Tab-separated table of C-alpha atoms in Angstrom:
chain	number	residue	atom	x	y	z
A	25	MET	CA	71.763	-44.401	16.044
A	26	CYS	CA	71.180	-40.718	16.245
A	27	PRO	CA	72.968	-38.748	18.892
A	28	ALA	CA	70.776	-37.783	21.870
A	29	GLY	CA	71.098	-34.074	21.042
A	30	PHE	CA	69.892	-34.651	17.491
A	31	ARG	CA	66.936	-36.725	18.747
A	32	ASN	CA	65.953	-33.878	21.105
A	33	PHE	CA	66.158	-31.448	18.179
A	34	LEU	CA	63.811	-33.644	16.086
A	35	LEU	CA	61.334	-33.931	18.950
A	36	LEU	CA	61.328	-30.135	19.441
A	37	ALA	CA	60.883	-29.487	15.708
A	38	SER	CA	58.002	-31.947	15.382
A	39	SER	CA	56.277	-30.415	18.428
A	40	LEU	CA	56.531	-26.921	16.966
A	41	LEU	CA	55.239	-28.162	13.625
A	42	PHE	CA	52.226	-29.865	15.270
A	43	ALA	CA	51.449	-26.731	17.306
A	44	GLY	CA	51.644	-24.585	14.178
A	45	LEU	CA	49.245	-26.834	12.271
A	46	SER	CA	46.834	-26.828	15.196
A	47	ALA	CA	46.742	-23.040	15.150
A	48	VAL	CA	45.703	-22.917	11.496
A	49	PRO	CA	41.985	-22.044	11.248
A	50	GLN	CA	39.794	-25.023	10.402
A	51	SER	CA	38.622	-23.204	7.277
A	52	PHE	CA	42.061	-23.584	5.759
A	53	SER	CA	42.606	-27.323	6.537
A	54	PRO	CA	43.637	-28.964	3.258
A	55	SER	CA	43.026	-32.566	4.296
A	56	LEU	CA	39.269	-32.661	4.916
A	57	ARG	CA	38.546	-33.870	1.384
A	58	SER	CA	40.894	-35.866	-0.832
A	59	GLY	CA	39.588	-34.035	-3.912
A	60	PRO	CA	37.107	-31.344	-5.021
A	61	ALA	CA	34.277	-33.835	-5.598
A	62	ALA	CA	35.348	-36.454	-3.034
A	63	ALA	CA	33.303	-37.341	0.027
A	64	CYS	CA	34.054	-35.564	3.299
A	65	ARG	CA	36.524	-37.447	5.495
A	66	LEU	CA	34.833	-36.124	8.622
A	67	SER	CA	31.750	-37.518	10.300
A	68	ARG	CA	28.674	-35.295	10.334
A	69	ALA	CA	29.043	-34.696	14.073
A	70	GLU	CA	32.695	-33.725	13.723
A	71	SER	CA	31.954	-31.484	10.735
A	72	GLU	CA	29.250	-29.630	12.671
A	73	ARG	CA	31.475	-29.371	15.747
A	74	ARG	CA	34.088	-27.542	13.719
A	75	CYS	CA	31.435	-25.136	12.342
A	76	ARG	CA	30.086	-24.349	15.796
A	77	ALA	CA	31.454	-21.606	18.025
A	78	PRO	CA	33.451	-22.908	21.015
A	79	GLY	CA	31.263	-23.693	24.020
A	80	GLN	CA	28.018	-23.846	22.059
A	81	PRO	CA	25.951	-27.042	22.505
A	82	PRO	CA	24.748	-29.208	19.618
A	83	GLY	CA	21.579	-27.951	17.953
A	84	VAL	CA	22.525	-24.265	17.754
A	85	ALA	CA	22.915	-22.559	14.402
A	86	LEU	CA	26.115	-23.433	12.610
A	87	CYS	CA	28.435	-20.729	11.294
A	88	HIS	CA	26.526	-18.259	13.529
A	89	GLY	CA	23.539	-18.722	11.212
A	90	ARG	CA	25.344	-16.711	8.566
A	91	GLY	CA	26.658	-19.453	6.359
A	92	ARG	CA	26.598	-23.170	5.577
A	93	CYS	CA	28.877	-25.853	6.908
A	94	ASP	CA	30.806	-27.769	4.252
A	95	CYS	CA	32.883	-30.571	5.706
A	96	GLY	CA	33.863	-28.596	8.782
A	97	VAL	CA	34.414	-25.350	6.881
A	98	CYS	CA	32.025	-22.359	7.014
A	99	ILE	CA	31.008	-20.924	3.642
A	100	CYS	CA	29.656	-17.475	4.609
A	101	HIS	CA	26.509	-16.021	3.051
A	102	VAL	CA	26.897	-12.954	0.838
A	103	SER	CA	23.296	-12.745	-0.407
A	104	GLU	CA	22.460	-9.551	1.478
A	105	PRO	CA	24.238	-6.192	1.783
A	106	GLY	CA	27.119	-6.114	4.216
A	107	VAL	CA	29.976	-8.516	4.667
A	108	TYR	CA	30.091	-11.740	6.700
A	109	PHE	CA	33.581	-13.071	7.324
A	110	GLY	CA	35.750	-14.970	9.764
A	111	PRO	CA	36.381	-18.722	10.161
A	112	LEU	CA	32.890	-19.154	11.675
A	113	CYS	CA	31.213	-16.230	9.858
A	114	GLU	CA	31.300	-14.492	13.235
A	115	CYS	CA	32.203	-11.097	11.870
A	116	HIS	CA	29.776	-8.667	10.283
A	117	GLU	CA	30.326	-4.936	9.905
A	118	TRP	CA	26.654	-4.201	10.555
A	119	VAL	CA	26.691	-5.447	14.134
A	120	CYS	CA	28.916	-2.648	15.429
A	121	GLU	CA	27.266	-0.263	17.855
A	122	THR	CA	25.926	3.017	16.518
A	123	TYR	CA	25.321	6.362	18.196
A	124	ASP	CA	23.059	9.064	16.782
A	125	GLY	CA	22.954	7.223	13.469
A	126	SER	CA	26.722	6.837	13.064
A	127	THR	CA	28.645	3.576	13.377
A	128	CYS	CA	31.109	3.878	16.238
A	129	ALA	CA	29.822	7.469	16.604
A	130	GLY	CA	32.206	8.482	13.854
A	131	HIS	CA	35.068	8.224	16.364
A	132	GLY	CA	36.291	4.720	15.633
A	133	LYS	CA	36.365	1.802	13.217
A	134	CYS	CA	34.240	-1.332	13.123
A	135	ASP	CA	36.360	-4.457	13.507
A	136	CYS	CA	34.545	-7.801	13.533
A	137	GLY	CA	31.483	-6.418	15.255
A	138	LYS	CA	33.302	-4.307	17.829
A	139	CYS	CA	34.290	-0.658	17.708
A	140	LYS	CA	37.946	0.193	17.938
A	141	CYS	CA	37.873	3.767	19.207
A	142	ASP	CA	40.093	6.602	18.144
A	143	GLU	CA	42.342	8.105	20.772
A	144	GLY	CA	40.347	10.263	23.187
A	145	TRP	CA	37.097	8.278	22.861
A	146	SER	CA	35.624	5.276	24.650
A	147	GLY	CA	32.401	3.289	25.004
A	148	ASP	CA	30.760	0.484	23.028
A	149	ALA	CA	30.027	2.979	20.253
A	150	CYS	CA	33.000	5.289	20.954
A	151	GLN	CA	30.458	7.870	22.063
A	152	TYR	CA	32.153	9.068	25.249
A	153	PRO	CA	35.021	11.586	25.123
A	154	THR	CA	37.846	10.788	27.514
A	155	ASN	CA	38.075	14.407	28.609
A	156	CYS	CA	34.891	16.456	29.018
A	157	ASP	CA	34.946	20.250	28.658
A	158	LEU	CA	31.191	20.730	29.189
A	159	THR	CA	29.579	22.153	32.296
A	160	LYS	CA	27.143	19.871	34.111
A	161	LYS	CA	24.261	22.131	33.103
A	162	LYS	CA	25.239	22.042	29.432
A	163	SER	CA	25.819	18.288	29.597
A	164	ASN	CA	22.388	17.622	31.115
A	165	GLN	CA	20.745	19.874	28.538
A	166	MET	CA	22.228	17.772	25.722
A	167	CYS	CA	20.900	14.595	27.391
A	168	LYS	CA	17.267	15.743	27.594
A	169	ASN	CA	14.675	14.118	25.370
A	170	SER	CA	11.762	15.950	23.733
A	171	GLN	CA	9.934	15.945	27.091
A	172	ASP	CA	12.928	17.572	28.814
A	173	ILE	CA	13.678	14.365	30.745
A	174	ILE	CA	17.333	13.462	31.178
A	175	CYS	CA	18.029	10.162	29.402
A	176	SER	CA	14.309	9.297	29.607
A	177	ASN	CA	14.858	8.350	33.272
A	178	ALA	CA	16.462	5.187	31.980
A	179	GLY	CA	20.120	6.131	32.121
A	180	THR	CA	22.716	8.618	33.291
A	181	CYS	CA	24.302	11.538	31.481
A	182	HIS	CA	28.029	11.552	30.719
A	183	CYS	CA	29.400	14.622	28.986
A	184	GLY	CA	26.222	15.274	27.008
A	185	ARG	CA	25.681	11.620	26.112
A	186	CYS	CA	23.360	9.114	27.713
A	187	LYS	CA	24.607	5.874	29.223
A	188	CYS	CA	21.585	3.586	29.393
A	189	ASP	CA	20.795	1.350	32.351
A	190	ASN	CA	21.751	-2.187	31.336
A	191	SER	CA	23.104	-3.622	34.562
A	192	ASP	CA	22.302	-7.169	33.434
A	193	GLY	CA	24.282	-6.633	30.249
A	194	ASN	CA	21.427	-7.535	27.880
A	195	GLY	CA	21.444	-4.158	26.091
A	196	LEU	CA	17.650	-3.929	25.956
A	197	VAL	CA	17.639	-0.219	26.829
A	198	TYR	CA	19.162	1.925	24.098
A	199	GLY	CA	18.787	5.007	21.917
A	200	LYS	CA	20.399	8.428	21.938
A	201	PHE	CA	18.256	9.366	24.937
A	202	CYS	CA	17.668	5.775	26.192
A	203	GLU	CA	14.196	6.131	24.728
A	204	CYS	CA	14.003	2.526	23.507
A	205	ASP	CA	13.235	-0.186	26.025
A	206	ASP	CA	12.956	-3.631	24.449
A	207	ARG	CA	11.998	-5.111	27.825
A	208	GLU	CA	8.486	-4.036	26.832
A	209	CYS	CA	8.596	-6.771	24.178
A	210	ILE	CA	9.236	-9.638	26.598
A	211	ASP	CA	6.297	-12.033	26.938
A	212	ASP	CA	5.411	-12.429	30.625
A	213	GLU	CA	4.626	-16.143	30.242
A	214	THR	CA	7.325	-17.396	27.903
A	215	GLU	CA	9.893	-14.700	28.830
A	216	GLU	CA	10.773	-14.587	25.139
A	217	ILE	CA	11.039	-11.383	23.128
A	218	CYS	CA	7.859	-11.021	21.071
A	219	GLY	CA	6.885	-14.547	22.067
A	220	GLY	CA	9.564	-15.896	19.734
A	221	HIS	CA	7.370	-14.930	16.762
A	222	GLY	CA	8.678	-11.486	15.875
A	223	LYS	CA	11.366	-8.894	16.352
A	224	CYS	CA	11.456	-5.970	18.722
A	225	TYR	CA	12.349	-2.460	17.602
A	226	CYS	CA	12.397	0.290	20.201
A	227	GLY	CA	9.919	-1.435	22.504
A	228	ASN	CA	7.440	-2.513	19.805
A	229	CYS	CA	6.942	-6.008	18.438
A	230	TYR	CA	6.833	-6.539	14.688
A	231	CYS	CA	5.315	-9.979	14.255
A	232	GLN	CA	6.044	-12.674	11.720
A	233	ALA	CA	3.345	-13.486	9.178
A	234	GLY	CA	0.540	-15.385	10.850
A	235	TRP	CA	1.061	-13.893	14.322
A	236	HIS	CA	-0.300	-10.799	16.023
A	237	GLY	CA	-0.762	-9.150	19.398
A	238	ASP	CA	1.369	-6.748	21.462
A	239	LYS	CA	3.790	-9.611	22.149
A	240	CYS	CA	3.005	-11.640	18.979
A	241	GLU	CA	1.206	-14.083	21.250
A	242	PHE	CA	-1.792	-14.798	19.036
A	243	GLN	CA	-1.799	-16.880	15.891
A	244	CYS	CA	-4.015	-16.035	12.916
A	245	ASP	CA	-6.620	-18.535	11.722
A	246	ILE	CA	-6.184	-17.512	8.077
A	247	THR	CA	-3.257	-17.765	5.697
A	248	PRO	CA	-0.895	-14.794	5.232
A	249	TRP	CA	-2.076	-14.522	1.603
A	250	GLU	CA	-5.744	-14.298	2.633
A	251	SER	CA	-4.854	-11.816	5.380
A	252	LYS	CA	-3.110	-9.533	2.877
A	253	ARG	CA	-6.009	-9.823	0.416
A	254	ARG	CA	-8.523	-8.677	3.014
A	255	CYS	CA	-6.333	-5.718	3.994
A	256	THR	CA	-5.655	-4.495	0.448
A	257	SER	CA	-7.475	-1.304	-0.524
A	258	PRO	CA	-8.893	-0.735	-4.047
A	259	ASP	CA	-5.726	1.119	-5.040
A	260	GLY	CA	-3.673	-2.007	-4.304
A	261	LYS	CA	-2.026	-0.747	-1.107
A	262	VAL	CA	-2.068	-2.752	2.110
A	263	CYS	CA	-4.108	-0.741	4.616
A	264	SER	CA	-3.667	2.255	2.267
A	265	ASN	CA	-0.105	2.586	3.644
A	266	ARG	CA	-1.705	4.071	6.777
A	267	GLY	CA	-1.726	1.042	9.064
A	268	ILE	CA	-0.669	-2.559	9.585
A	269	CYS	CA	-2.508	-5.722	8.595
A	270	VAL	CA	-3.337	-8.009	11.526
A	271	CYS	CA	-4.964	-11.295	10.552
A	272	GLY	CA	-6.973	-9.776	7.723
A	273	GLU	CA	-7.943	-6.605	9.583
A	274	CYS	CA	-6.269	-3.216	9.323
A	275	SER	CA	-4.989	-1.570	12.462
A	276	CYS	CA	-4.847	2.078	11.385
A	277	HIS	CA	-2.256	4.556	12.569
A	278	ASP	CA	-5.100	6.723	13.844
A	279	VAL	CA	-3.194	9.080	16.105
A	280	ASP	CA	-1.476	12.160	14.700
A	281	PRO	CA	1.392	14.194	16.251
A	282	THR	CA	-1.115	16.459	18.026
A	283	GLY	CA	-2.464	13.454	19.946
A	284	ASP	CA	-5.917	13.370	18.335
A	285	TRP	CA	-7.449	9.922	17.807
A	286	GLY	CA	-9.681	8.633	15.044
A	287	ASP	CA	-8.159	10.646	12.195
A	288	ILE	CA	-7.514	7.542	10.070
A	289	HIS	CA	-10.201	4.892	9.758
A	290	GLY	CA	-12.053	2.613	7.346
A	291	ASP	CA	-11.831	-1.118	6.643
A	292	THR	CA	-8.553	-0.558	4.780
A	293	CYS	CA	-7.594	2.765	6.470
A	294	GLU	CA	-8.750	4.539	3.311
A	295	CYS	CA	-10.290	7.488	5.177
A	296	ASP	CA	-7.950	10.200	6.449
A	297	GLU	CA	-9.836	12.933	8.295
A	298	ARG	CA	-6.650	15.005	8.322
A	299	ASP	CA	-7.439	15.755	4.671
A	300	CYS	CA	-10.346	17.826	6.020
A	301	ARG	CA	-7.949	20.125	7.836
A	302	ALA	CA	-6.710	23.393	6.422
A	303	VAL	CA	-4.666	23.080	3.249
A	304	TYR	CA	-1.860	25.224	4.624
A	305	ASP	CA	-1.324	23.065	7.725
A	306	ARG	CA	-2.086	19.344	7.758
A	307	TYR	CA	-2.114	19.306	11.561
A	308	SER	CA	-3.957	22.601	12.019
A	309	ASP	CA	-6.981	22.969	14.295
A	310	ASP	CA	-8.742	24.693	11.389
A	311	PHE	CA	-10.930	21.682	10.671
A	312	CYS	CA	-13.690	21.263	8.106
A	313	SER	CA	-16.446	23.672	9.125
A	314	GLY	CA	-19.005	21.410	7.454
A	315	LYS	CA	-19.147	17.634	7.686
A	316	CYS	CA	-16.077	15.484	7.059
A	317	GLU	CA	-16.860	12.245	5.259
A	318	CYS	CA	-13.903	9.963	4.596
A	319	GLY	CA	-11.489	12.857	4.213
A	320	LYS	CA	-13.766	15.105	2.109
A	321	CYS	CA	-15.689	18.143	3.347
A	322	THR	CA	-19.371	18.643	2.669
A	323	CYS	CA	-20.083	22.326	3.305
A	324	TYR	CA	-23.150	23.637	5.115
A	325	PRO	CA	-25.676	24.869	4.299
A	326	PRO	CA	-25.761	22.467	1.314
A	327	GLY	CA	-26.093	24.268	-1.993
A	328	ASP	CA	-25.086	27.660	-0.531
A	329	SER	CA	-22.351	28.884	-2.874
A	330	ARG	CA	-21.205	31.395	-0.261
A	331	VAL	CA	-19.523	28.575	1.707
A	332	TYR	CA	-16.755	26.788	-0.188
A	333	GLY	CA	-13.117	25.633	-0.158
A	334	LYS	CA	-11.345	22.309	0.443
A	335	THR	CA	-12.066	22.581	4.165
A	336	CYS	CA	-15.068	24.934	3.769
A	337	GLU	CA	-12.664	27.581	5.006
A	338	CYS	CA	-14.210	30.304	2.824
A	339	ASP	CA	-17.467	31.701	4.184
A	340	ASP	CA	-18.566	34.800	2.275
A	341	ARG	CA	-21.432	35.277	4.697
A	342	ARG	CA	-18.868	36.929	6.954
A	343	CYS	CA	-18.748	39.800	4.460
A	344	GLU	CA	-22.423	40.608	5.044
A	345	ASP	CA	-23.851	42.909	7.687
A	346	LEU	CA	-27.085	42.160	9.553
A	347	ASP	CA	-29.077	43.536	6.625
A	348	GLY	CA	-27.319	41.242	4.162
A	349	VAL	CA	-25.330	44.022	2.442
A	350	VAL	CA	-21.983	42.694	1.168
A	351	CYS	CA	-18.956	44.756	2.239
A	352	GLY	CA	-21.179	47.760	2.898
A	353	GLY	CA	-21.709	48.113	-0.854
A	354	HIS	CA	-18.153	49.445	-1.135
A	355	GLY	CA	-16.118	46.328	-1.906
A	356	SER	CA	-16.104	42.689	-2.925
A	357	CYS	CA	-15.829	39.528	-0.849
A	358	SER	CA	-12.925	37.083	-1.245
A	359	CYS	CA	-12.966	33.927	0.865
A	360	GLY	CA	-14.833	35.609	3.701
A	361	ARG	CA	-12.823	38.856	3.674
A	362	CYS	CA	-13.774	42.206	2.216
A	363	VAL	CA	-11.578	43.785	-0.432
A	364	CYS	CA	-12.550	47.433	-0.212
A	365	GLU	CA	-12.826	49.906	-3.051
A	366	ARG	CA	-10.551	52.911	-3.074
A	367	GLY	CA	-11.619	55.435	-0.475
A	368	TRP	CA	-13.138	52.906	1.960
A	369	PHE	CA	-11.756	50.734	4.740
A	370	GLY	CA	-12.845	48.609	7.690
A	371	LYS	CA	-13.828	44.971	8.184
A	372	LEU	CA	-16.988	45.550	6.126
A	373	CYS	CA	-15.678	48.547	4.132
A	374	GLN	CA	-17.985	50.683	6.246
A	375	HIS	CA	-15.623	53.614	6.843
A	376	PRO	CA	-14.903	56.364	4.238
A	377	ARG	CA	-11.303	57.562	4.214
A	378	LYS	CA	-12.347	61.172	3.585
A	379	CYS	CA	-14.555	62.912	6.099
A	380	ASN	CA	-16.686	66.054	5.693
A	381	LEU	CA	-17.138	66.485	9.450
A	382	THR	CA	-15.053	68.629	11.716
A	383	GLU	CA	-13.151	66.863	14.488
A	384	GLU	CA	-15.611	68.190	17.097
A	385	GLN	CA	-18.623	67.031	15.072
A	386	SER	CA	-17.033	63.627	14.598
A	387	LYS	CA	-16.269	63.159	18.299
A	388	SER	CA	-19.733	64.244	19.360
A	389	LEU	CA	-21.194	61.373	17.328
A	390	CYS	CA	-18.801	58.855	18.913
A	391	GLU	CA	-19.601	59.692	22.541
A	392	SER	CA	-21.625	57.108	24.455
A	393	ALA	CA	-24.317	58.042	27.014
A	394	ASP	CA	-21.696	58.397	29.738
A	395	GLY	CA	-19.768	60.899	27.638
A	396	ILE	CA	-16.782	58.583	27.006
A	397	LEU	CA	-15.435	58.450	23.455
A	398	CYS	CA	-16.135	54.965	22.039
A	399	SER	CA	-16.407	53.636	25.614
A	400	GLY	CA	-12.634	53.977	25.887
A	401	LYS	CA	-12.202	50.881	23.704
A	402	GLY	CA	-11.753	52.302	20.255
A	403	SER	CA	-11.017	55.359	18.124
A	404	CYS	CA	-13.363	57.752	16.376
A	405	HIS	CA	-13.333	58.322	12.633
A	406	CYS	CA	-15.833	60.543	10.877
A	407	GLY	CA	-18.469	60.042	13.555
A	408	LYS	CA	-18.046	56.242	13.657
A	409	CYS	CA	-16.318	54.179	16.325
A	410	ILE	CA	-13.558	51.816	15.174
A	411	CYS	CA	-13.180	49.282	17.970
A	412	SER	CA	-9.761	48.070	19.079
A	413	ALA	CA	-8.396	45.276	16.871
A	414	GLU	CA	-6.365	43.956	19.808
A	415	GLU	CA	-9.575	43.278	21.734
A	416	TRP	CA	-11.408	41.180	19.151
A	417	TYR	CA	-14.441	40.717	21.385
A	418	VAL	CA	-15.274	44.444	21.544
A	419	SER	CA	-18.038	45.540	19.153
A	420	GLY	CA	-21.136	47.752	18.920
A	421	GLU	CA	-21.892	51.254	17.728
A	422	PHE	CA	-19.941	52.736	20.629
A	423	CYS	CA	-17.656	49.703	21.267
A	424	ASP	CA	-19.840	48.977	24.259
A	425	CYS	CA	-20.542	45.301	23.521
A	426	ASP	CA	-18.579	42.247	24.631
A	427	ASP	CA	-18.870	39.419	22.099
A	428	ARG	CA	-17.579	36.968	24.680
A	429	ASP	CA	-21.085	37.060	26.136
A	430	CYS	CA	-22.415	35.328	23.016
A	431	ASP	CA	-23.228	31.652	23.412
A	432	LYS	CA	-20.752	29.033	22.238
A	433	HIS	CA	-21.053	25.508	20.888
A	434	ASP	CA	-18.117	23.159	20.327
A	435	GLY	CA	-15.898	26.016	21.516
A	436	LEU	CA	-17.036	28.396	18.757
A	437	ILE	CA	-18.937	31.646	19.286
A	438	CYS	CA	-22.316	31.262	17.575
A	439	THR	CA	-20.935	27.901	16.327
A	440	GLY	CA	-19.516	29.811	13.364
A	441	ASN	CA	-23.021	29.861	11.892
A	442	GLY	CA	-23.938	33.432	12.732
A	443	ILE	CA	-22.742	36.844	13.841
A	444	CYS	CA	-22.356	37.954	17.430
A	445	SER	CA	-24.300	41.188	17.747
A	446	CYS	CA	-23.732	42.939	21.063
A	447	GLY	CA	-23.741	39.741	23.130
A	448	ASN	CA	-26.425	37.864	21.166
A	449	CYS	CA	-26.095	35.466	18.236
A	450	GLU	CA	-27.727	36.538	14.996
A	451	CYS	CA	-27.956	33.282	13.031
A	452	TRP	CA	-27.619	32.945	9.289
A	453	ASP	CA	-30.430	31.438	7.240
A	454	GLY	CA	-30.904	27.746	7.958
A	455	TRP	CA	-29.573	27.881	11.523
A	456	ASN	CA	-31.228	28.355	14.900
A	457	GLY	CA	-30.519	28.072	18.614
A	458	ASN	CA	-28.898	30.339	21.179
A	459	ALA	CA	-25.518	29.531	19.655
A	460	CYS	CA	-26.807	28.909	16.100
A	461	GLU	CA	-26.022	25.240	16.647
A	462	ILE	CA	-29.237	23.803	15.192
A	463	TRP	CA	-29.348	23.094	11.462
A	464	LEU	CA	-32.889	23.467	10.140
A	465	GLY	CA	-32.173	21.435	7.002
A	466	THR	CA	-32.792	17.742	6.436
A	467	GLU	CA	-29.572	16.600	8.042
A	468	TYR	CA	-27.612	17.837	11.028
A	469	PRO	CA	-23.886	18.223	10.308
């Protein structure tokens, strides 16, 4: 018989050995199969139990949905970028928190989905400095969004960084300025995000094929293939890359950064009215002065070669005086502006640089009936008044006219189809009306 002390030693050793084997991850158990091609020695239920995270009920995804279960061992997927690892494929570098586009804010390392912060930093994304050297004013300024609202009224500011309101711990409010609120994606009836048929990104649902609606609550009555076919434009692009396809119909991104609606339209979003805006600024207010048809300008009057350009921005009629003389006969017109010959200047090249009049003779010709030189709103040159360029609305022989008195249409003086002559619109050929707003041709623009 063995001495009692030796028996106690054997019992202690066997206990330690059993505890050590129990601590070995299931993935490394060598006894689940008797050979590479042999059947699994575990039942299906036991195999799945070992591939399921502790505390999770039967029916949930095995291996965290990132791998397959092989006889109680998780074989992690590696088919997409990034790395899945861990005994239950629970670790993935991509799931670490980011701040301002940087994983762990650049102040820590990602370790199995959680940030390990460098010394002096804290927070889920290591975005908060332990010691803050900013004033409250400076801190709040750094936390303001583009509308000058601190943390979008959805969080509090800590040392120039927003801490979003997530008291329930669901993390649905996020973003550098707490600008994303995924609570907007929750379906009121099912209480599921995007009705369980899509994913939410910054408060907007992106639905799976066959579903649509703000919360992906509606199902399409046509196949995804047929839906895509109906949305494909002649150039082979879905909704011309200017919208999203919803059950065979294009929902165009028809609002531009200036807030104007209806810029993009058409069955496949093929028409972009922004193409009718000035070439030098896609979002300019300098819109097609003719008629915009599916992103192309048709200039008015039709057939008048004096009006041209991608957005009809060149109107050589502006170079003509009321008698139709171009640039006073002393220059040429280029895209609605006079290029004067040597020795002449002025908007219509109407002023000679040299003058044969004495200063007194010149001034006498510039005095209005009340004896004031150019009505006090301009300067005199060779007996002609040159009205102040700073006051664009001042005109007339003696700068005595206010062009603001001319009628407007669509916010434009004389609708851009005539000249304001001392408070009254003088319309160009083909136009009529107090503000030259009536086109006398066959079609109104």
